[in-house]
Tab-separated table of C-alpha atoms in Angstrom:
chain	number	residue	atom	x	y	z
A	20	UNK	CA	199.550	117.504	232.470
A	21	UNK	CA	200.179	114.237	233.651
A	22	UNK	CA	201.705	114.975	236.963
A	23	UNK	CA	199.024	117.811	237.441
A	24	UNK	CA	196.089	115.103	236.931
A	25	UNK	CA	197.977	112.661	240.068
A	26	UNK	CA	198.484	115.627	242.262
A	27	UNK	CA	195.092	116.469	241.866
A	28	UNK	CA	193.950	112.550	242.283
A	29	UNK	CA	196.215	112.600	245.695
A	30	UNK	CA	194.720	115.455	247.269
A	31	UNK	CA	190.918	113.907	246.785
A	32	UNK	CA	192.375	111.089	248.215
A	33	UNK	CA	193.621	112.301	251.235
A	34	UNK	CA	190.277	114.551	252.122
A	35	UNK	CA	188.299	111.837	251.493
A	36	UNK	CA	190.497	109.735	253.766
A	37	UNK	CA	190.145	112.799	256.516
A	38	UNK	CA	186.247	112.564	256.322
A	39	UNK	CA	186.007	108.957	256.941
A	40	UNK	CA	186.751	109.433	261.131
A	41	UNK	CA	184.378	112.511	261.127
A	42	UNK	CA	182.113	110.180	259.461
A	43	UNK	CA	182.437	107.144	261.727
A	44	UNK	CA	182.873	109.752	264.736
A	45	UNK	CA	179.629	111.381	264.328
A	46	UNK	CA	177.966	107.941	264.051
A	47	UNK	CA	179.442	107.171	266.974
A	48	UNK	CA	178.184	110.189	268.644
A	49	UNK	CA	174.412	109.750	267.493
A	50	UNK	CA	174.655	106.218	268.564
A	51	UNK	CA	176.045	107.238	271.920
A	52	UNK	CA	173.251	109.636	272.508
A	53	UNK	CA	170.583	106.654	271.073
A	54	UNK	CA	172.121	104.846	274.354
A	55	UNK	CA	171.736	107.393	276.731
A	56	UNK	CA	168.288	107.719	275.651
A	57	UNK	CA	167.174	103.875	276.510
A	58	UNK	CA	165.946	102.957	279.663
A	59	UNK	CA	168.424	101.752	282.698
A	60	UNK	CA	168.774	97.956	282.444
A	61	UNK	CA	166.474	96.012	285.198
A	62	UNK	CA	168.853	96.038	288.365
A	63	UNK	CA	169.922	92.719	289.798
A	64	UNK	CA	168.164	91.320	292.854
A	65	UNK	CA	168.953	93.214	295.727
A	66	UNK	CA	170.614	96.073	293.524
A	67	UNK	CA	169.858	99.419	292.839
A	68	UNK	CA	166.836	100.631	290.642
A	69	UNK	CA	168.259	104.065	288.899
A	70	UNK	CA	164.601	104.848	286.879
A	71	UNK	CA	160.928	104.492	287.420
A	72	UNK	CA	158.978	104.010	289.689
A	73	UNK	CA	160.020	107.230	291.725
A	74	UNK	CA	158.037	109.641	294.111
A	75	UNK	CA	158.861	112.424	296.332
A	76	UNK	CA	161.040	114.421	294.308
A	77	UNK	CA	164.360	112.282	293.956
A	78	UNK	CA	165.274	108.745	293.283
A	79	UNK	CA	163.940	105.696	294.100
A	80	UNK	CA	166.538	103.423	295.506
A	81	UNK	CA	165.714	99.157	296.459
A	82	UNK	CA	167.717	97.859	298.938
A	83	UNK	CA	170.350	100.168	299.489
A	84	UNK	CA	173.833	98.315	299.140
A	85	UNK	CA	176.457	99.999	301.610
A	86	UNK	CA	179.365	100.040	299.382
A	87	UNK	CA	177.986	101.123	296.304
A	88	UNK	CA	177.888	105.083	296.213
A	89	UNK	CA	174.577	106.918	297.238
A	90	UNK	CA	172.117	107.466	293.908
A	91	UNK	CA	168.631	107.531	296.087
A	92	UNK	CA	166.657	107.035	298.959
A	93	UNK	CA	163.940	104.330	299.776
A	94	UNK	CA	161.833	107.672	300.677
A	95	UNK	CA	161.504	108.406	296.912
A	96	UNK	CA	160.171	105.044	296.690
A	97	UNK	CA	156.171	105.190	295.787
A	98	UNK	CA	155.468	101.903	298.225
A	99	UNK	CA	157.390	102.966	301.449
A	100	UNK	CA	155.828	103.663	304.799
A	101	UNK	CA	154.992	107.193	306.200
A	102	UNK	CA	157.898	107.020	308.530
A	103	UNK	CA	155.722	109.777	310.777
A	104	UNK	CA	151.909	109.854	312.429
A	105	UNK	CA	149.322	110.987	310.431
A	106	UNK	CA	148.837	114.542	310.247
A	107	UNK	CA	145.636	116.209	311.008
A	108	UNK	CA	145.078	118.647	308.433
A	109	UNK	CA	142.812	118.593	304.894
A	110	UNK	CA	145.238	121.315	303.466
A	111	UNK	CA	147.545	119.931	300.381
A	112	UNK	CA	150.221	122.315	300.642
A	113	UNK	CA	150.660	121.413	304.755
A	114	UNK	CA	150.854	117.586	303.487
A	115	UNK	CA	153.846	115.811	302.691
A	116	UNK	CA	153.568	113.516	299.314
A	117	UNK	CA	153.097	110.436	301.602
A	118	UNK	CA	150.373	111.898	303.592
A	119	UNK	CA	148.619	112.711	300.417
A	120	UNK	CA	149.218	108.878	299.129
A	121	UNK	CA	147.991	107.848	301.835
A	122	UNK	CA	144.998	109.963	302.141
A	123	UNK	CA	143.936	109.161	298.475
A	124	UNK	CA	144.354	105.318	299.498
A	125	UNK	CA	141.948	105.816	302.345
A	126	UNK	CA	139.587	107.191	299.831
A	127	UNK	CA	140.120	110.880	299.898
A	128	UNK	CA	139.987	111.525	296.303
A	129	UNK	CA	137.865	114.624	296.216
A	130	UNK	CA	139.766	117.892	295.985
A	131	UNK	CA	138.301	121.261	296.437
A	132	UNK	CA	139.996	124.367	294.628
A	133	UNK	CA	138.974	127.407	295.966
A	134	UNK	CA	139.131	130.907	294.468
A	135	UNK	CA	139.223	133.964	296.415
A	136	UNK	CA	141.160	137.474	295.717
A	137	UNK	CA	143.075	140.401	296.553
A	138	UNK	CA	140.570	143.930	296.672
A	139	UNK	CA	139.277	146.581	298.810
A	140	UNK	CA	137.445	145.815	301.633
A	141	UNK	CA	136.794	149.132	303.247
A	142	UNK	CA	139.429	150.531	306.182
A	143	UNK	CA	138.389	148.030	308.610
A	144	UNK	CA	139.261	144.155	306.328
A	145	UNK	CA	142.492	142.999	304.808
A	146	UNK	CA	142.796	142.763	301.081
A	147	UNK	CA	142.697	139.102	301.071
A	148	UNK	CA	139.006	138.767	302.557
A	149	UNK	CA	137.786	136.630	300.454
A	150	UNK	CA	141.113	134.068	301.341
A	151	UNK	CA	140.600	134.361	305.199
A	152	UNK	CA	137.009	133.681	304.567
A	153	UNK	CA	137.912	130.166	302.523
A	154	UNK	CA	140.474	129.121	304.981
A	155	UNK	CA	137.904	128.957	307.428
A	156	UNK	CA	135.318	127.292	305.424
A	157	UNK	CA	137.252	124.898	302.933
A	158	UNK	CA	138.475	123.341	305.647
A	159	UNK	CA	135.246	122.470	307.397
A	160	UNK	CA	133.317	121.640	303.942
A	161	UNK	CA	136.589	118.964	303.446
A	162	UNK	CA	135.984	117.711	306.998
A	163	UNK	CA	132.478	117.392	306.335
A	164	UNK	CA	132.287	115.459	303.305
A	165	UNK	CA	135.322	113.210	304.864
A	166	UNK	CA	136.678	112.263	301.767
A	167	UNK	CA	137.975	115.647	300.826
A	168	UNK	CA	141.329	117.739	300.634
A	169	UNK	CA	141.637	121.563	300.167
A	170	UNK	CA	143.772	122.461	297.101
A	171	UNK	CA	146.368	125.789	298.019
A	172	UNK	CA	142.991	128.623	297.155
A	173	UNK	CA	143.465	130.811	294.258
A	174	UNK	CA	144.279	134.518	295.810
A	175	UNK	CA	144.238	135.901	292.099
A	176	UNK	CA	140.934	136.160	290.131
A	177	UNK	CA	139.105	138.697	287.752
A	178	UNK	CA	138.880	142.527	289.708
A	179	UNK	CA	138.613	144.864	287.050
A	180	UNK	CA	139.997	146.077	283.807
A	181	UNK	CA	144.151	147.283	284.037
A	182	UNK	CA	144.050	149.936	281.235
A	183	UNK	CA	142.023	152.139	281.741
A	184	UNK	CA	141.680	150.911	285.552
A	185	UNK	CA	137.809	149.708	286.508
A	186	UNK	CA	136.130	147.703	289.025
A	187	UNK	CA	138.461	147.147	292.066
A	188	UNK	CA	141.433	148.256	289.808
A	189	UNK	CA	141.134	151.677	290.922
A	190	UNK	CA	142.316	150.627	294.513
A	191	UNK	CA	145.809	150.340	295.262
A	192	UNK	CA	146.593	147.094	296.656
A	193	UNK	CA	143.929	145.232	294.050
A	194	UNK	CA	145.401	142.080	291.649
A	195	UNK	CA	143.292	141.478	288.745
A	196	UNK	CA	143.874	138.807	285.886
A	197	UNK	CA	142.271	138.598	282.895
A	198	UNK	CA	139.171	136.027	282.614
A	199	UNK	CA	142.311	134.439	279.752
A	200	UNK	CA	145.209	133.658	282.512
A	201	UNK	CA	142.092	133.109	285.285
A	202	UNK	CA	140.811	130.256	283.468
A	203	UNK	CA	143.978	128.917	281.582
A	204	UNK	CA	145.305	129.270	285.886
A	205	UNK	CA	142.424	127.009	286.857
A	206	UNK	CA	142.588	125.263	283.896
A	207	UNK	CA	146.563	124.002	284.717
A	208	UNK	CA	145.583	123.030	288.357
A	209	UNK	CA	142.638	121.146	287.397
A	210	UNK	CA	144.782	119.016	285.177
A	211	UNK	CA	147.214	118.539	287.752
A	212	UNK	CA	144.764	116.703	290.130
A	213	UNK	CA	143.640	114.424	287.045
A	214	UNK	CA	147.382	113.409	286.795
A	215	UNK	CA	147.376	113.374	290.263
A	216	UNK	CA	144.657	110.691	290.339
A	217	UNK	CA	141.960	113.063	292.059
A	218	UNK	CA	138.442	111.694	291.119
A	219	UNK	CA	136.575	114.423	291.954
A	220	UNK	CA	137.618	118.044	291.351
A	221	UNK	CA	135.175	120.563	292.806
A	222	UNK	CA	135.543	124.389	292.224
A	223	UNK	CA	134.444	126.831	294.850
A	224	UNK	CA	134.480	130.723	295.210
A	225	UNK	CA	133.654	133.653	297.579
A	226	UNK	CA	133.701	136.381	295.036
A	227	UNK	CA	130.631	137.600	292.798
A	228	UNK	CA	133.223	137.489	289.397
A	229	UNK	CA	135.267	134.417	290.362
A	230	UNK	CA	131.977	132.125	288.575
A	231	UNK	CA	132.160	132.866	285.049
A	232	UNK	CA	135.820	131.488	284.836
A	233	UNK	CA	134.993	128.529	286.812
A	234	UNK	CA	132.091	127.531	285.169
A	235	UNK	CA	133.907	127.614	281.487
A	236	UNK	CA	136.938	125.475	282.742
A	237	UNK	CA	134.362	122.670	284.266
A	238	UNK	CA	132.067	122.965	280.877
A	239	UNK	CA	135.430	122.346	279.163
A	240	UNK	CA	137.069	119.516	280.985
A	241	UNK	CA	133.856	117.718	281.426
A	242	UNK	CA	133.095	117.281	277.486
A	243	UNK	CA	136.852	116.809	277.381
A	244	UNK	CA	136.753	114.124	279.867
A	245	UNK	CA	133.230	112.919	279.921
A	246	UNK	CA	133.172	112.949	283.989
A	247	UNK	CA	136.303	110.991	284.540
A	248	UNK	CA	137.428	112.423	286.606
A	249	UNK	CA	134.460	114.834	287.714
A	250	UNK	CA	135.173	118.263	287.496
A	251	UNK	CA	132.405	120.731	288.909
A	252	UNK	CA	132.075	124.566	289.647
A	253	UNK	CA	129.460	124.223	292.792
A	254	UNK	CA	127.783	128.243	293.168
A	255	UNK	CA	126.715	127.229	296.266
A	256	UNK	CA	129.219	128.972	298.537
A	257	UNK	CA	128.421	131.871	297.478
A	258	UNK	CA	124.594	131.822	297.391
A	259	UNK	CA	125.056	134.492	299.863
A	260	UNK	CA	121.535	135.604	300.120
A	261	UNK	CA	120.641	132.222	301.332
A	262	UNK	CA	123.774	132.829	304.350
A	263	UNK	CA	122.240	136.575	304.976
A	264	UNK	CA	118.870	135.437	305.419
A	265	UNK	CA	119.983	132.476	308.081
A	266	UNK	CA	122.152	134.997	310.051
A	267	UNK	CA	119.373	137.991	309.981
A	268	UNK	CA	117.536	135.141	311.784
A	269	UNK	CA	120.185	135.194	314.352
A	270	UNK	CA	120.752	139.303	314.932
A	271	UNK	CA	123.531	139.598	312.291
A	272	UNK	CA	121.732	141.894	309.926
A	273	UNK	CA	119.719	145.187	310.721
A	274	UNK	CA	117.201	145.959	308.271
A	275	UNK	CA	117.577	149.735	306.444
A	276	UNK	CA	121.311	150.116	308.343
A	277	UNK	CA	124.444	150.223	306.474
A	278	UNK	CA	127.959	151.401	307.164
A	279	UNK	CA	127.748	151.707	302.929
A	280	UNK	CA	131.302	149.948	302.951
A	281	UNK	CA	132.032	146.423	301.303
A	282	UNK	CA	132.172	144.613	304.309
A	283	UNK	CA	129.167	142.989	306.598
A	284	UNK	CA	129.219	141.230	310.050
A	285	UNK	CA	129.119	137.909	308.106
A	286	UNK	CA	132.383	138.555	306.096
A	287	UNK	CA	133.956	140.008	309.613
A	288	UNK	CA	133.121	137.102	311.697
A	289	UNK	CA	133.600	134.743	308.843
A	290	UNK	CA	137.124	135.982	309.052
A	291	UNK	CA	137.497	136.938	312.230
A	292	UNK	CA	137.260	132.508	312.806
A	293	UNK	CA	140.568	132.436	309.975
A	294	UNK	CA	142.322	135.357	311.979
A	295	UNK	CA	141.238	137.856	314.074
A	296	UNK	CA	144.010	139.984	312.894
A	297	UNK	CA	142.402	139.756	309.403
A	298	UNK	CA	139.491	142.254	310.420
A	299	UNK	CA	141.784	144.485	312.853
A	300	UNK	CA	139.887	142.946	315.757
A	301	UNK	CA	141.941	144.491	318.580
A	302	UNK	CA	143.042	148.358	317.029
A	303	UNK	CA	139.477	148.648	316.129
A	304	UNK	CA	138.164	147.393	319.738
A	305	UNK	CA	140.501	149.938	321.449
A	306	UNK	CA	139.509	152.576	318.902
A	307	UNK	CA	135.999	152.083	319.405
A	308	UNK	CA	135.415	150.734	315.884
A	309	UNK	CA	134.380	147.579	316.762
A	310	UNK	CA	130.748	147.318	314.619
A	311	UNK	CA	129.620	146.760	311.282
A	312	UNK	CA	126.063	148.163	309.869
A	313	UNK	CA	124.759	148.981	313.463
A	314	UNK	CA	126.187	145.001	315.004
A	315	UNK	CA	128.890	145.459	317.433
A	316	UNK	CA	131.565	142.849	317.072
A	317	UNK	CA	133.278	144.029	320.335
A	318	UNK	CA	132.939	140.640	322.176
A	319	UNK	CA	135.568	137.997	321.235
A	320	UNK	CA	133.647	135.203	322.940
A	321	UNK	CA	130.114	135.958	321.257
A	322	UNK	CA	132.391	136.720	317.792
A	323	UNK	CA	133.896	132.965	318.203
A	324	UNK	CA	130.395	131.493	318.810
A	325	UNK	CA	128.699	133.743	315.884
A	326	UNK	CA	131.586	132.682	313.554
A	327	UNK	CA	131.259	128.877	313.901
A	328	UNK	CA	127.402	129.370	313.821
A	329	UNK	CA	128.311	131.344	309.917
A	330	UNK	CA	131.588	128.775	309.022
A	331	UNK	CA	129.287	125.780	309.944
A	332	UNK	CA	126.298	127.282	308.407
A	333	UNK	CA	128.143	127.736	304.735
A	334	UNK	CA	130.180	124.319	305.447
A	335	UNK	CA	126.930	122.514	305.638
A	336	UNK	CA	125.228	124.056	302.628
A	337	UNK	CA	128.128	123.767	300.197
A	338	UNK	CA	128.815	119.940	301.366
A	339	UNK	CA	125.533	118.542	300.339
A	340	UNK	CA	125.835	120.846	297.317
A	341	UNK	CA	128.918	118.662	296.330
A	342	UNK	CA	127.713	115.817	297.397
A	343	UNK	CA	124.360	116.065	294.982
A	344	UNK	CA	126.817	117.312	292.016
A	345	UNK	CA	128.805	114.062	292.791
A	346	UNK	CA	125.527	111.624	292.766
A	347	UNK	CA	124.342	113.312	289.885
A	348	UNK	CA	127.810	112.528	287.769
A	349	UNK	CA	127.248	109.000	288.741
A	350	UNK	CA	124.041	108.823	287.216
């Protein structure tokens, strides 16, 4: 009995003895990964800076030393120079991150998102209509109010139920999202200029369904953020009875004819100033198509002057729009 009792004392001793370096190991382990988790220590002067602050996608580096190995680039620094010219464009996506930075410092903290779609536009338009339309006019509201940019526009927006197919769903070609993923969509890019430091964030369309969606997200990021920053769906774009009854005035519209597609010589030459290719310009020209409800659109040179008369028209209108919704906020 004896000897069974210290054989069985000697083997707890020597497992517990085994567990003791697990023990200490896996504290070691936790405490290791405590230390990886604590900021880089403050570089010395003239060193490297490994952390914060960095821009542009990679690491900020602070006086580069030549013998140390490359871990960034002063470009990833938020503070350095453009090392190019300005560039003369309002678009975000055609802006590098310094030309944005420096844009915003200059005071152009207004961005305008823009919602358009992908549907049927009779045999004549391109799918996207509604996108050629606001790449013509986004740009000259932004130019306008001279403290704007143009956010990438939304091509995706409400068209119609999936299952069964209605609306523009029964049209091959046609992307429709649910008024859900539209406004959670909005919802993420709107929150993304906030972060981005955007004061104003204005919300546009060119579609009859596109409001609804941006309407809710403004309602709900204004009482979440009691105007700071602004956030604001402006209908005025697509008051488009107020457009047709400006270009009637102007020989665009012919009372009691129709062509009974979903297209009009305001949407044509609207587009036709984004891309002439957009409408077919030239095929339909050489096929003798070239007219809408009873107005020819045959002539490039009268098209070009009709389209900036429409793009300047709806620029115009929607800029004082904003710029009431903005004076109003700061009320």
């Amino acid at each position: 009995m004896k000897k069974t009792l210290v054989f069985f004392g000697a083997a707890i001793a020597m497992v517990a003895a085994s567990q003791v370096p697990a023990r200490a190991g896996a504290q070691t382990a936790q405490q290791q990964g405590a230390a990886q988790t604590q900021p880089p220590p403050a570089p010395p002067a003239g060193g490297r800076q490994a952390g914060p602050p960095s821009m542009g996608g990679g690491t900020c580096v602070i006086d580069p030393q030549p013998s140390a190995p490359a871990r960034g680039n002063p470009y990833n620094c938020p503070d350095t120079p453009n090392p190019l010219p300005k560039v003369d464009t309002v678009w975000l996506e055609e802006m590098t991150w310094m030309d944005v930075r420096d844009a915003m410092k200059a005071g152009k903290t207004t961005v305008i998102i823009s919602t358009g779609g992908m549907e049927p536009n009779g045999p004549w338009l391109a799918l996207g209509k509604h996108n050629y339309v606001l790449r013509a006019n986004c740009d000259a509201i932004a130019r306008k109010l001279g403290d704007a940019l143009c956010a990438p526009i939304v091509p995706f927006v409400p068209e119609g139920r999936h299952e069964p197919p209605s609306g523009h769903m029964t049209t091959p070609g046609t992307i429709s999202l649910t008024e859900e993923t539209y406004a959670a969509l909005l919802g993420d890019i709107v929150t993304s200029y906030k972060v981005g430091g955007f004061k104003n964030i204005i919300m546009i369309g060119d579609s009859g369904g596109n409001g609804r969606g941006m309407t809710a997200v403004a309602t709900k990021f204004t009482e979440l953020w009691k105007g700071d920053p602004f956030v604001a769906h402006v209908p005025e774009h697509y008051t488009y009875s107020v457009v047709s009854k400006e270009m009637a005035s102007r020989g665009l519209i012919k009372e009691g004819t129709s062509d009974q597609l979903h297209d009009d010589p305001i949407i044509s030459l609207n587009m036709f100033m984004a891309d002439p290719k957009s409408i077919r310009f030239d095929e339909r020209v050489k096929a003798g198509k070239a007219s809408i409800n009873g107005v020819s659109i045959a002539d490039r040179k009268k098209n070009l002057e009709m389209g900036r008369a429409i793009v300047d028209f709806r620029a115009n209108y929607t800029a004082e729009a904003i710029k009431k919704a903005m004076a109003a906020n700061k009320k």
